[in-house]
């Protein structure tokens, strides 16, 4: 399972390997959270949707993109919260 965490949009992909060890895309999703929804509810939605994906595919490994620092620290902190929900 590969995860690219943001707050409004979180991308997920299930990737496997074929017999030749080539990567194969199995499925992908986007979780969209609405900006007018309270922050805590957005994090809960991310958690619930991710748990559905984990239950369905039961991946052997999870890869989560790192966050890169940029000038808007407020956005960075909110994205960091979303990333930690995915890690949890």
mmCIF file of C-alpha atoms in Angstrom:
data_model
loop_
_atom_site.group_PDB
_atom_site.id
_atom_site.type_symbol
_atom_site.label_atom_id
_atom_site.label_comp_id
_atom_site.label_asym_id
_atom_site.label_seq_id
_atom_site.Cartn_x
_atom_site.Cartn_y
_atom_site.Cartn_z
ATOM 1 C CA UNK A 1 0.000 0.000 0.000
ATOM 2 C CA UNK A 2 1.368 3.400 -0.997
ATOM 3 C CA UNK A 3 -0.054 6.553 0.644
ATOM 4 C CA UNK A 4 0.475 10.190 -0.311
ATOM 5 C CA UNK A 5 -1.049 12.134 2.588
ATOM 6 C CA UNK A 6 -2.485 15.621 2.398
ATOM 7 C CA UNK A 7 -5.503 16.940 4.223
ATOM 8 C CA UNK A 8 -8.059 17.603 1.502
ATOM 9 C CA UNK A 9 -6.864 14.808 -0.762
ATOM 10 C CA UNK A 10 -5.112 11.578 0.179
ATOM 11 C CA UNK A 11 -3.964 9.234 -2.580
ATOM 12 C CA UNK A 12 -3.748 5.479 -2.065
ATOM 13 C CA UNK A 13 -2.429 2.787 -4.381
ATOM 14 C CA UNK A 14 -2.198 -0.954 -4.028
ATOM 15 C CA UNK A 15 0.897 -2.200 -5.841
ATOM 16 C CA UNK A 16 1.978 -5.814 -6.281
ATOM 17 C CA UNK A 17 4.693 -7.590 -8.222
ATOM 18 C CA UNK A 18 4.237 -10.085 -11.003
ATOM 19 C CA UNK A 19 6.264 -13.283 -11.488
ATOM 20 C CA UNK A 20 9.104 -11.245 -13.021
ATOM 21 C CA UNK A 21 9.124 -8.888 -10.015
ATOM 22 C CA UNK A 22 7.720 -5.999 -12.071
ATOM 23 C CA UNK A 23 5.450 -3.640 -10.167
ATOM 24 C CA UNK A 24 1.773 -3.883 -11.057
ATOM 25 C CA UNK A 25 -0.907 -1.384 -10.066
ATOM 26 C CA UNK A 26 -3.818 -3.295 -8.526
ATOM 27 C CA UNK A 27 -6.106 -0.440 -7.500
ATOM 28 C CA UNK A 28 -6.071 3.180 -6.393
ATOM 29 C CA UNK A 29 -8.315 5.627 -4.523
ATOM 30 C CA UNK A 30 -8.573 9.206 -3.471
ATOM 31 C CA UNK A 31 -10.061 10.260 -0.166
ATOM 32 C CA UNK A 32 -11.472 13.755 -0.363
ATOM 33 C CA UNK A 33 -12.247 15.717 2.760
ATOM 34 C CA UNK A 34 -14.245 18.922 2.602
ATOM 35 C CA UNK A 35 -12.526 22.085 3.780
ATOM 36 C CA UNK A 36 -15.629 23.262 5.673
ATOM 37 C CA UNK A 37 -15.759 20.034 7.700
ATOM 38 C CA UNK A 38 -14.234 20.372 11.198
ATOM 39 C CA UNK A 39 -10.590 19.314 11.294
ATOM 40 C CA UNK A 40 -11.170 16.446 13.745
ATOM 41 C CA UNK A 41 -13.935 14.978 11.559
ATOM 42 C CA UNK A 42 -11.660 15.149 8.520
ATOM 43 C CA UNK A 43 -9.011 13.148 10.383
ATOM 44 C CA UNK A 44 -11.660 10.630 11.469
ATOM 45 C CA UNK A 45 -12.823 10.226 7.856
ATOM 46 C CA UNK A 46 -9.243 9.553 6.742
ATOM 47 C CA UNK A 47 -8.856 6.924 9.460
ATOM 48 C CA UNK A 48 -12.133 5.177 8.670
ATOM 49 C CA UNK A 49 -11.547 5.125 4.912
ATOM 50 C CA UNK A 50 -7.987 3.865 5.322
ATOM 51 C CA UNK A 51 -9.198 1.085 7.626
ATOM 52 C CA UNK A 52 -11.622 -0.063 4.915
ATOM 53 C CA UNK A 53 -8.724 -0.277 2.443
ATOM 54 C CA UNK A 54 -6.554 -2.158 4.955
ATOM 55 C CA UNK A 55 -9.365 -4.600 5.728
ATOM 56 C CA UNK A 56 -10.026 -5.277 2.050
ATOM 57 C CA UNK A 57 -6.440 -5.736 0.846
ATOM 58 C CA UNK A 58 -4.457 -6.617 3.980
ATOM 59 C CA UNK A 59 -1.161 -5.333 2.507
ATOM 60 C CA UNK A 60 2.201 -6.783 3.519
ATOM 61 C CA UNK A 61 3.875 -3.366 3.483
ATOM 62 C CA UNK A 62 2.841 0.272 3.703
ATOM 63 C CA UNK A 63 4.807 3.165 2.257
ATOM 64 C CA UNK A 64 3.894 6.704 3.286
ATOM 65 C CA UNK A 65 5.292 9.769 1.557
ATOM 66 C CA UNK A 66 7.412 12.085 3.664
ATOM 67 C CA UNK A 67 6.368 15.671 4.184
ATOM 68 C CA UNK A 68 8.443 18.459 2.781
ATOM 69 C CA UNK A 69 8.632 21.759 4.594
ATOM 70 C CA UNK A 70 7.291 24.820 2.856
ATOM 71 C CA UNK A 71 6.605 28.368 4.010
ATOM 72 C CA UNK A 72 3.015 27.870 5.225
ATOM 73 C CA UNK A 73 3.616 26.185 8.582
ATOM 74 C CA UNK A 74 -0.118 26.029 9.410
ATOM 75 C CA UNK A 75 -0.838 23.867 6.358
ATOM 76 C CA UNK A 76 2.241 21.774 7.047
ATOM 77 C CA UNK A 77 1.062 21.007 10.595
ATOM 78 C CA UNK A 78 -2.408 19.978 9.385
ATOM 79 C CA UNK A 79 -0.921 17.696 6.723
ATOM 80 C CA UNK A 80 1.389 16.242 9.375
ATOM 81 C CA UNK A 81 -1.686 15.357 11.453
ATOM 82 C CA UNK A 82 -3.227 13.575 8.451
ATOM 83 C CA UNK A 83 0.034 11.706 7.867
ATOM 84 C CA UNK A 84 0.152 10.560 11.482
ATOM 85 C CA UNK A 85 -3.414 9.269 11.224
ATOM 86 C CA UNK A 86 -2.224 7.143 8.287
ATOM 87 C CA UNK A 87 0.799 5.919 10.265
ATOM 88 C CA UNK A 88 -1.376 5.034 13.222
#
